[in-house]
Amino acid sequence: MTTADSAGVSALVVTDLASIPDEPPPDIIYRHKVRLIESLRVLWAHREIVYTLAERDFRAQYKQATLGILWAILSPVATLVVFVVVFSRVKSFGSEGVPFALYAFVGILCWSFFATSLGSGGNSLLTNKALLAKTQFPRECFPLETMLVGGLNTVLSWVPLAILFVIFGRAPAWTTVWIPLFMVIEVVFAAGITLAISSIIIQMRDLVQVLPLIISLGLFATPVIWPFSKIPTSLHLAFGQHVHRAVVDGHVVAGHWVGGITVNPQMIYGFLNPLGPVIDNARRTMLLGLSPDWKLVATGAVGALLYLILGYRIFKRFEVNFADIA
Amino acid sequence: MPILPDGTIEVEHVWKKFRADRTAPKFYDQMKRFGRSIGSPGRHDYRWVLKDVNLEVPPGGTLALIGINGSGKTTMLKIISQVTYQSAGRCSVQGRIGALLGVTSGIQPELTGRENVFLYGAVLGMGRQTIRERFEEIVEFAGLTDAIDRQVKFYSMGMQMRLGFSIAAFLEPDILLVDEVLSVGDANFQQKCLNRIGEVVRLGTTLLYVSHDLASVEASCERAVWLADAVVQAVGPTKEVVSKYRSAVEQNAALATSSEGAVQVLKVEINASDGGQVRSESDLDICLRLQAPEAYDANFFIGVSQGTAFPMFIVRHSGSFPAGEFEVRCRLRHVPLSRGRYSLWPAMSGHARGKGKPLLPWRPVTSFDVMGPDLPKLPEGVMVLSPVYVGADWRVD
């Protein structure tokens, strides 16, 4: 082939077609490198796009509706009414002495952010196909942008929460100041899951149908309408075979197992599903006026961070294919 | 690796493969495919859309990619703009890229024109402040002053393209990629766009231009690359590459249409009427020897082109033609052709329009050379539809 000479124009070069092999030599095969720190830096440089895309979605959401932006507040209020009517009759789970509607609504608020992030963020690469295939900027802007919209809608949903406090004649405890910390943990967790799901969904379209189902099941697997304290704090797992039954001082000592360990299911749950600690601690602080359960919060935070790192890695690993299969 | 200056494009041995098209959408076939892909990972069906492509554009350089549909031009642009990634090879691009890959690529139908300017600007890497400063200029160039607060879904295709182009062109990127988008605009706006492209290039932007409109390619690019069958066929000065591409297109057209129609061309002769070389503005004698199975009342056409299927001019003769072998002679007076190689396209069709096959289908039968002056160098960014030579006497007082 040719190289341009200093004038930028060189003579006509016709390729010898026979010189081109059928396959590229293996040493030049392109390997997509995943560097998270570098990716974060690039993402930060493109943060304007995230804001602009979020603004687009937020505007488009209410563009041709007569009530416009008012819906952002009206729809959570409507949800609230449904909740008060329906769930105030369901008291089987207990609500730690707090009016159930209030108790459940705090859970719902935390959950709905996660659910909408995952629901719309998971599909964000598909809904933004046109941009994805034609423009170049960090692909994670799409899921993150939908999360920002979800966050904005969630913030507006705190308005009906305030109404609920008034209705029940309560005030949030001063420990509410910890809430932003829990929200950060939730955002980190939601981002990790959303990034992973969105990058997988674009390759396995079957998941588009399955995702809503998973999300609605998740509502019940998460302490949204049931208290986190339903999960025991101690569980003995036995994997030893020898069960000793001995008589000590005339008492039968049973359950003395060899090779078993005692675990704290709350911690395990909190690690696997950081939403548990988030919702539990949001209630503890805001509704019960207790200080956060720091051990649980830390477990949730570590779990969420690991989810984010893993999710971001998966996303970056798969992003090579996005434009080709979108 | 040395740091290259902004606006540099370097593409070395780039290969790109696509998954084979899914021909069988049935569930059972999908499952079989899925099973196979698990059974032998890495051995999917694929086809190469780019093979061993090398390109180099210095900052401020202009390069055109030409080739028929599906030859890999757009894929190449997508790799350069890092929308997609190559399968093998190296592609390094320095500087900010303004890519116009498709007419409505970044345009959101639900938003107004104004909101789109900000969105698309951000997508192309412009800060909010920059967009605000350039907003008036962009809107005025696009000619959308009245429509800017209307939702874009109520725009016409041309209006959307104008909006998109204006944003990309006023971003002043280090590299501007334009992929066959101008064709949507009207002639007036196309010219305006070409002018703007010329202006941007003068300011030092590197241009990579994809178009089927060879006239605009010649007007805006110094060098060209001809892609065909996933491979770079030729690279070099635009004029030479374009003419190679044209003759290849011609050959294909001739192959596709040969041995159709009732009338056969036996022999073609082209001479200057004075017997010498064919020169600009001389008279041209064309003699076609033809054979027909029966006598016809028909129209006979002769066209002259510079490669593509679009003739520069056509002459017509209406009359009766005998059965068997016969000769058609035609004298073209003062042919306005500049120096170069031209194709001759005869055609013959019955008077009843649109009924049955043409008696002699439209195809190039021969080519001939014309001696004479070159066309004058055009003003930057200007293209001519039919590059004919017209003698002119000048006087400046």
XYZ file of N, CA and C in Angstrom, chain B residues 133-308:
528
model
N -23.494 29.547 22.187
C -22.847 30.593 21.392
C -23.110 30.443 19.902
N -23.174 29.187 19.444
C -23.289 28.949 18.010
C -24.736 28.731 17.558
N -25.649 28.747 18.513
C -27.026 28.352 18.238
C -27.625 29.118 17.061
N -27.519 30.458 17.124
C -28.126 31.285 16.072
C -27.564 30.917 14.703
N -26.238 30.741 14.675
C -25.547 30.421 13.427
C -26.063 29.104 12.840
N -26.183 28.102 13.726
C -26.631 26.774 13.300
C -28.035 26.853 12.722
N -28.926 27.503 13.464
C -30.324 27.566 13.040
C -30.455 28.341 11.733
N -29.676 29.388 11.629
C -29.773 30.197 10.416
C -29.262 29.423 9.207
N -28.149 28.695 9.409
C -27.595 27.912 8.308
C -28.585 26.847 7.861
N -29.245 26.212 8.840
C -30.200 25.155 8.508
C -31.475 25.737 7.908
N -31.653 27.044 8.010
C -32.856 27.668 7.479
C -34.097 27.247 8.235
N -33.973 27.090 9.546
C -35.090 26.567 10.338
C -35.547 27.575 11.394
N -35.304 28.838 11.131
C -35.601 29.853 12.143
C -37.061 29.780 12.597
N -37.968 29.528 11.651
C -39.388 29.503 12.019
C -39.789 28.209 12.697
N -39.077 27.127 12.381
C -39.540 25.807 12.813
C -38.795 25.291 14.039
N -37.891 26.104 14.581
C -36.957 25.565 15.566
C -37.649 25.119 16.856
N -38.793 25.690 17.172
C -39.481 25.282 18.393
C -40.602 24.286 18.127
N -40.595 23.704 16.934
C -41.570 22.679 16.607
C -40.955 21.308 16.887
N -41.786 20.330 17.204
C -41.250 18.981 17.407
C -40.713 18.440 16.085
N -39.600 17.737 16.164
C -38.919 17.330 14.947
C -39.703 16.282 14.166
N -40.607 15.580 14.828
C -41.382 14.580 14.069
C -42.297 15.236 13.047
N -42.492 16.553 13.192
C -43.286 17.262 12.193
C -42.410 17.884 11.112
N -41.104 17.616 11.175
C -40.192 18.103 10.142
C -40.220 17.157 8.947
N -39.835 17.677 7.779
C -39.623 16.792 6.631
C -38.231 16.174 6.766
N -37.984 15.139 5.959
C -36.675 14.481 5.965
C -35.568 15.489 5.683
N -35.802 16.332 4.701
C -34.795 17.319 4.333
C -34.492 18.280 5.475
N -35.549 18.671 6.201
C -35.348 19.593 7.318
C -34.520 18.927 8.414
N -34.805 17.635 8.660
C -34.039 16.915 9.686
C -32.575 16.841 9.298
N -32.335 16.546 8.009
C -30.961 16.435 7.537
C -30.252 17.780 7.652
N -30.974 18.860 7.326
C -30.374 20.181 7.407
C -29.960 20.488 8.839
N -30.845 20.135 9.764
C -30.538 20.362 11.176
C -29.284 19.580 11.572
N -29.273 18.277 11.210
C -28.139 17.423 11.575
C -26.838 17.928 10.987
N -26.877 18.268 9.712
C -25.648 18.719 9.059
C -25.142 20.010 9.677
N -26.072 20.930 9.929
C -25.657 22.228 10.460
C -24.951 22.062 11.795
N -25.499 21.197 12.641
C -24.881 21.008 13.955
C -23.467 20.461 13.794
N -23.346 19.393 12.964
C -22.037 18.762 12.806
C -21.037 19.713 12.167
N -21.500 20.506 11.228
C -20.577 21.363 10.490
C -20.133 22.555 11.326
N -20.974 22.966 12.279
C -20.593 24.125 13.079
C -19.900 23.740 14.380
N -19.759 22.428 14.595
C -19.018 21.953 15.756
C -17.528 22.196 15.574
N -17.113 22.349 14.319
C -15.694 22.481 13.984
C -14.859 21.391 14.629
N -15.124 20.153 14.246
C -14.377 19.032 14.805
C -13.003 18.932 14.152
N -12.142 18.108 14.725
C -10.848 17.878 14.100
C -11.010 16.998 12.865
N -12.014 16.113 12.952
C -12.272 15.205 11.839
C -13.767 15.233 11.545
N -14.112 15.435 10.289
C -15.530 15.437 9.909
C -15.797 14.229 9.013
N -16.712 13.378 9.448
C -17.087 12.214 8.646
C -18.483 12.461 8.090
N -18.631 12.392 6.798
C -19.938 12.629 6.186
C -20.306 11.423 5.340
N -21.393 10.785 5.692
C -21.787 9.561 4.990
C -23.082 9.764 4.216
N -22.936 10.108 2.948
C -24.072 10.091 2.016
C -25.337 10.674 2.626
N -25.217 11.833 3.221
C -26.417 12.410 3.828
C -26.926 13.595 3.027
N -26.030 14.158 2.225
C -26.426 15.394 1.555
C -27.486 15.154 0.499
N -27.566 13.920 0.001
C -28.470 13.636 -1.114
C -29.924 13.920 -0.771
N -30.224 14.010 0.537
C -31.606 14.254 0.929
C -31.995 15.721 0.730
N -31.010 16.594 0.846
C -31.310 18.016 0.738
C -31.589 18.436 -0.702
N -32.188 19.608 -0.866
C -32.393 20.088 -2.228
C -31.070 20.606 -2.779
N -31.044 20.850 -4.100
C -29.791 21.199 -4.774
C -29.148 22.422 -4.128
N -30.005 23.360 -3.767
C -29.532 24.591 -3.170
C -28.772 24.319 -1.873
N -29.401 23.496 -1.028
C -28.780 23.221 0.262
C -27.545 22.342 0.101
N -27.590 21.423 -0.873
C -26.403 20.597 -1.128
C -25.196 21.463 -1.423
N -25.418 22.457 -2.271
C -24.321 23.348 -2.631
C -23.831 24.092 -1.393
N -24.790 24.520 -0.574
C -24.455 25.236 0.651
C -23.605 24.341 1.570
N -24.006 23.054 1.642
C -23.270 22.109 2.476
C -21.857 21.926 1.955
N -21.716 21.758 0.634
C -20.395 21.562 0.058
C -19.521 22.781 0.314
N -20.129 23.952 0.224
C -19.368 25.168 0.532
C -18.884 25.142 1.970
N -19.809 24.759 2.853
C -19.475 24.738 4.278
C -18.372 23.711 4.542
N -18.489 22.546 3.868
C -17.448 21.522 4.031
C -16.097 22.076 3.597
N -16.093 22.778 2.445
C -14.865 23.376 1.955
C -14.275 24.345 2.965
N -15.178 25.128 3.574
C -14.760 26.118 4.557
C -14.127 25.438 5.773
N -14.814 24.376 6.252
C -14.329 23.645 7.422
C -12.958 23.036 7.130
N -12.811 22.504 5.899
C -11.530 21.900 5.527
C -10.446 22.960 5.492
N -10.787 24.143 4.990
C -9.800 25.230 4.950
C -9.336 25.605 6.342
N -10.262 25.465 7.319
C -9.895 25.784 8.696
C -9.034 24.692 9.332
N -8.786 23.602 8.576
C -7.856 22.597 9.069
C -8.494 21.293 9.498
N -9.779 21.141 9.242
C -10.441 19.893 9.610
C -10.127 18.804 8.594
N -9.928 17.601 9.087
C -9.750 16.455 8.212
C -11.110 15.980 7.741
N -11.238 15.702 6.454
C -12.545 15.299 5.923
C -12.491 13.872 5.389
N -13.483 13.091 5.796
C -13.667 11.774 5.220
C -15.077 11.744 4.657
N -15.185 11.522 3.357
C -16.440 11.779 2.680
C -16.876 10.531 1.929
N -18.103 10.097 2.179
C -18.650 8.954 1.458
C -19.830 9.425 0.633
N -19.794 9.130 -0.649
C -20.927 9.541 -1.475
C -20.941 8.750 -2.760
N -22.138 8.611 -3.324
C -22.249 8.019 -4.650
C -22.243 9.108 -5.706
N -22.302 10.341 -5.239
C -22.312 11.462 -6.159
C -20.868 11.816 -6.484
N -20.379 11.255 -7.601
C -18.949 11.376 -7.893
C -18.530 12.803 -8.176
N -19.468 13.605 -8.665
C -19.125 14.997 -8.936
C -18.765 15.707 -7.631
N -19.567 15.460 -6.582
C -19.268 16.135 -5.317
C -18.016 15.540 -4.685
N -17.762 14.259 -4.940
C -16.526 13.647 -4.445
C -15.316 14.342 -5.056
N -15.380 14.541 -6.376
C -14.245 15.186 -7.042
C -14.089 16.618 -6.597
N -15.222 17.249 -6.284
C -15.146 18.656 -5.901
C -14.558 18.827 -4.511
N -14.770 17.841 -3.614
C -14.398 18.123 -2.227
C -13.208 17.318 -1.719
N -12.716 16.333 -2.466
C -11.633 15.510 -1.912
C -10.427 15.438 -2.830
N -9.245 15.514 -2.203
C -7.997 15.390 -2.958
C -7.707 13.943 -3.320
N -7.957 13.077 -2.342
C -7.626 11.679 -2.560
C -8.872 10.833 -2.368
N -8.831 9.629 -2.941
C -9.986 8.760 -2.831
C -9.538 7.326 -2.664
N -10.403 6.554 -2.041
C -10.195 5.124 -1.892
C -11.398 4.428 -2.493
N -11.131 3.449 -3.329
C -12.225 2.705 -3.948
C -12.314 1.347 -3.263
N -13.450 1.113 -2.621
C -13.682 -0.158 -1.935
C -14.613 -1.017 -2.774
N -14.275 -2.288 -2.897
C -15.183 -3.228 -3.541
C -14.901 -4.613 -2.974
N -15.946 -5.364 -2.746
C -15.812 -6.714 -2.194
C -14.918 -6.728 -0.950
N -15.145 -5.787 -0.059
C -14.456 -5.731 1.232
C -12.982 -5.351 1.121
N -12.519 -5.042 -0.077
C -11.093 -4.806 -0.271
C -10.884 -3.428 -0.901
N -9.792 -2.770 -0.504
C -9.423 -1.525 -1.177
C -8.897 -1.889 -2.561
N -9.601 -1.427 -3.604
C -9.171 -1.760 -4.955
C -8.088 -0.811 -5.438
N -8.285 0.464 -5.112
C -7.301 1.445 -5.552
C -7.341 2.640 -4.624
N -6.199 3.291 -4.519
C -6.128 4.490 -3.700
C -5.216 5.473 -4.403
N -5.539 6.756 -4.320
C -4.716 7.745 -4.991
C -5.490 9.027 -5.213
N -5.003 9.848 -6.148
C -5.700 11.101 -6.443
C -7.139 10.823 -6.893
N -8.065 11.658 -6.441
C -9.493 11.393 -6.645
C -9.838 11.115 -8.106
N -9.335 11.960 -9.000
C -9.720 11.851 -10.395
C -9.390 10.474 -10.973
N -8.196 10.001 -10.634
C -7.763 8.714 -11.188
C -8.545 7.561 -10.593
N -8.771 7.632 -9.272
C -9.514 6.550 -8.626
C -10.946 6.519 -9.135
N -11.534 7.707 -9.251
C -12.913 7.787 -9.716
C -13.032 7.214 -11.125
N -12.069 7.514 -11.986
C -12.213 7.015 -13.351
C -12.031 5.500 -13.397
N -11.168 4.959 -12.529
C -11.041 3.504 -12.444
C -12.359 2.883 -11.993
N -12.944 3.520 -10.978
C -14.217 3.036 -10.438
C -15.303 3.090 -11.505
N -15.303 4.193 -12.255
C -16.308 4.343 -13.301
C -16.207 3.246 -14.336
N -14.973 2.947 -14.752
C -14.849 1.948 -15.808
C -15.252 0.570 -15.287
N -15.025 0.332 -13.982
C -15.464 -0.951 -13.418
C -16.983 -1.031 -13.399
N -17.630 0.069 -13.036
C -19.093 0.098 -13.013
C -19.638 -0.156 -14.412
N -18.976 0.468 -15.402
C -19.375 0.293 -16.791
C -19.334 -1.163 -17.215
N -18.206 -1.789 -16.887
C -18.042 -3.197 -17.272
C -19.168 -4.038 -16.691
N -19.468 -3.773 -15.424
C -20.530 -4.534 -14.787
C -21.857 -4.290 -15.485
N -22.098 -3.010 -15.829
C -23.353 -2.687 -16.491
C -23.428 -3.412 -17.817
N -22.298 -3.465 -18.544
C -22.291 -4.134 -19.830
C -22.567 -5.621 -19.667
N -21.973 -6.221 -18.647
C -22.190 -7.647 -18.405
C -23.645 -7.922 -18.081
N -24.229 -7.011 -17.259
C -25.581 -7.253 -16.786
C -26.598 -7.171 -17.908
N -26.315 -6.356 -18.938
C -27.348 -6.131 -19.937
C -27.035 -6.750 -21.289
N -25.882 -7.414 -21.421
C -25.534 -7.931 -22.739
C -26.498 -9.027 -23.162
N -26.628 -9.204 -24.462
C -27.488 -10.222 -25.080
C -28.939 -10.112 -24.627
N -29.398 -8.893 -24.428
C -30.825 -8.679 -24.244
C -31.299 -7.871 -25.441
N -32.576 -7.971 -25.721
C -33.114 -7.168 -26.804
C -32.993 -7.861 -28.150
N -33.830 -7.430 -29.095
C -33.909 -8.109 -30.388
C -32.796 -7.662 -31.326
N -32.386 -6.395 -31.188
C -31.390 -5.848 -32.117
C -29.989 -6.060 -31.548
N -29.069 -6.512 -32.407
C -27.694 -6.750 -31.979
C -26.775 -5.692 -32.566
N -25.790 -5.272 -31.745
C -24.770 -4.373 -32.258
C -23.632 -5.228 -32.797
N -23.296 -5.037 -34.075
C -22.229 -5.840 -34.650
C -20.894 -5.113 -34.591
N -20.933 -3.807 -34.858
C -19.672 -3.088 -34.967
C -19.918 -1.610 -34.690
N -18.949 -0.993 -34.045
C -19.063 0.434 -33.758
C -17.796 1.129 -34.212
N -17.966 2.253 -34.884
C -16.791 3.029 -35.289
C -17.013 4.479 -34.910
N -15.990 5.080 -34.328
C -16.082 6.497 -33.977
C -14.868 7.209 -34.545
N -15.116 8.234 -35.328
C -14.012 8.978 -35.931
C -14.304 10.460 -35.906
N -13.242 11.229 -35.909
C -13.437 12.651 -36.144
C -13.823 12.823 -37.609
N -14.644 13.809 -37.897
C -15.156 13.921 -39.271
C -14.040 14.238 -40.255
N -12.935 14.851 -39.766
C -11.820 15.109 -40.673
C -10.853 13.929 -40.731
N -11.212 12.829 -40.105
C -10.403 11.627 -40.193
C -9.307 11.531 -39.157
N -9.030 12.611 -38.428
C -7.932 12.584 -37.458
C -8.401 12.204 -36.065
N -7.691 12.750 -35.067
C -8.029 12.522 -33.665
C -9.328 13.243 -33.313
N -10.072 12.651 -32.385
C -11.250 13.353 -31.885
C -10.776 14.443 -30.933
N -11.165 15.683 -31.244
C -10.729 16.811 -30.423
C -11.955 17.530 -29.867
N -11.749 18.278 -28.821
C -12.823 19.090 -28.258
C -13.383 20.000 -29.339
N -14.664 20.089 -29.407
C -15.401 20.952 -30.331
C -15.249 20.569 -31.788
N -14.683 19.361 -32.050
C -14.672 18.918 -33.440
C -15.956 18.147 -33.708
N -16.204 17.802 -34.947
C -17.371 16.985 -35.282
C -17.008 15.522 -35.145
N -17.985 14.734 -34.763
C -17.728 13.328 -34.453
C -18.635 12.468 -35.329
N -18.018 11.530 -36.056
C -18.829 10.614 -36.868
C -18.961 9.285 -36.157
N -20.201 8.849 -35.953
C -20.436 7.563 -35.311
C -21.100 6.659 -36.331
N -20.560 5.457 -36.427
C -21.162 4.510 -37.359
C -21.408 3.200 -36.630
N -22.689 2.811 -36.557
C -23.050 1.582 -35.855
C -23.581 0.586 -36.876
N -23.064 -0.625 -36.818
C -23.586 -1.663 -37.685
C -24.461 -2.569 -36.814
N -25.713 -2.741 -37.256
C -26.670 -3.444 -36.408
C -27.355 -4.539 -37.185
N -27.957 -5.453 -36.442
C -28.725 -6.514 -37.090
C -30.070 -6.639 -36.378
N -31.154 -6.680 -37.189
C -32.483 -6.773 -36.588
C -33.248 -7.914 -37.249
N -34.071 -8.671 -36.513
C -34.822 -9.789 -37.070
C -35.967 -9.326 -37.962
N -36.495 -8.138 -37.726
C -37.567 -7.625 -38.571
C -37.439 -6.118 -38.671
N -38.264 -5.519 -39.497
C -38.211 -4.063 -39.641
C -38.976 -3.402 -38.506
N -38.484 -2.264 -38.073
C -39.130 -1.555 -36.954
C -39.332 -0.087 -37.297
N -40.402 0.474 -36.722
C -40.498 1.922 -36.589
C -40.097 2.210 -35.159
N -39.024 2.940 -34.998
C -38.500 3.037 -33.628
C -37.768 4.350 -33.410
N -37.450 4.593 -32.123
C -36.570 5.693 -31.753
C -35.181 5.139 -31.547
N -34.200 5.847 -32.116
C -32.826 5.432 -31.893
C -32.122 6.527 -31.090
N -31.433 6.090 -30.007
C -30.758 7.073 -29.147
C -29.256 6.824 -29.150
N -28.513 7.884 -29.032
C -27.090 7.736 -28.747
C -26.752 8.690 -27.599
N -26.140 8.122 -26.562
C -25.752 8.945 -25.406
C -24.257 8.870 -25.192
N -23.710 9.877 -24.578
C -22.294 9.884 -24.231
C -22.172 10.122 -22.727
N -21.389 9.282 -22.078
C -21.247 9.432 -20.630
C -19.782 9.422 -20.262
N -19.539 9.857 -19.022
C -18.169 9.771 -18.514
C -18.135 8.680 -17.456
N -18.655 7.529 -17.796
C -18.522 6.403 -16.875
C -19.827 5.921 -16.299
N -20.444 6.719 -15.456
C -21.649 6.222 -14.795
C -22.777 6.096 -15.793
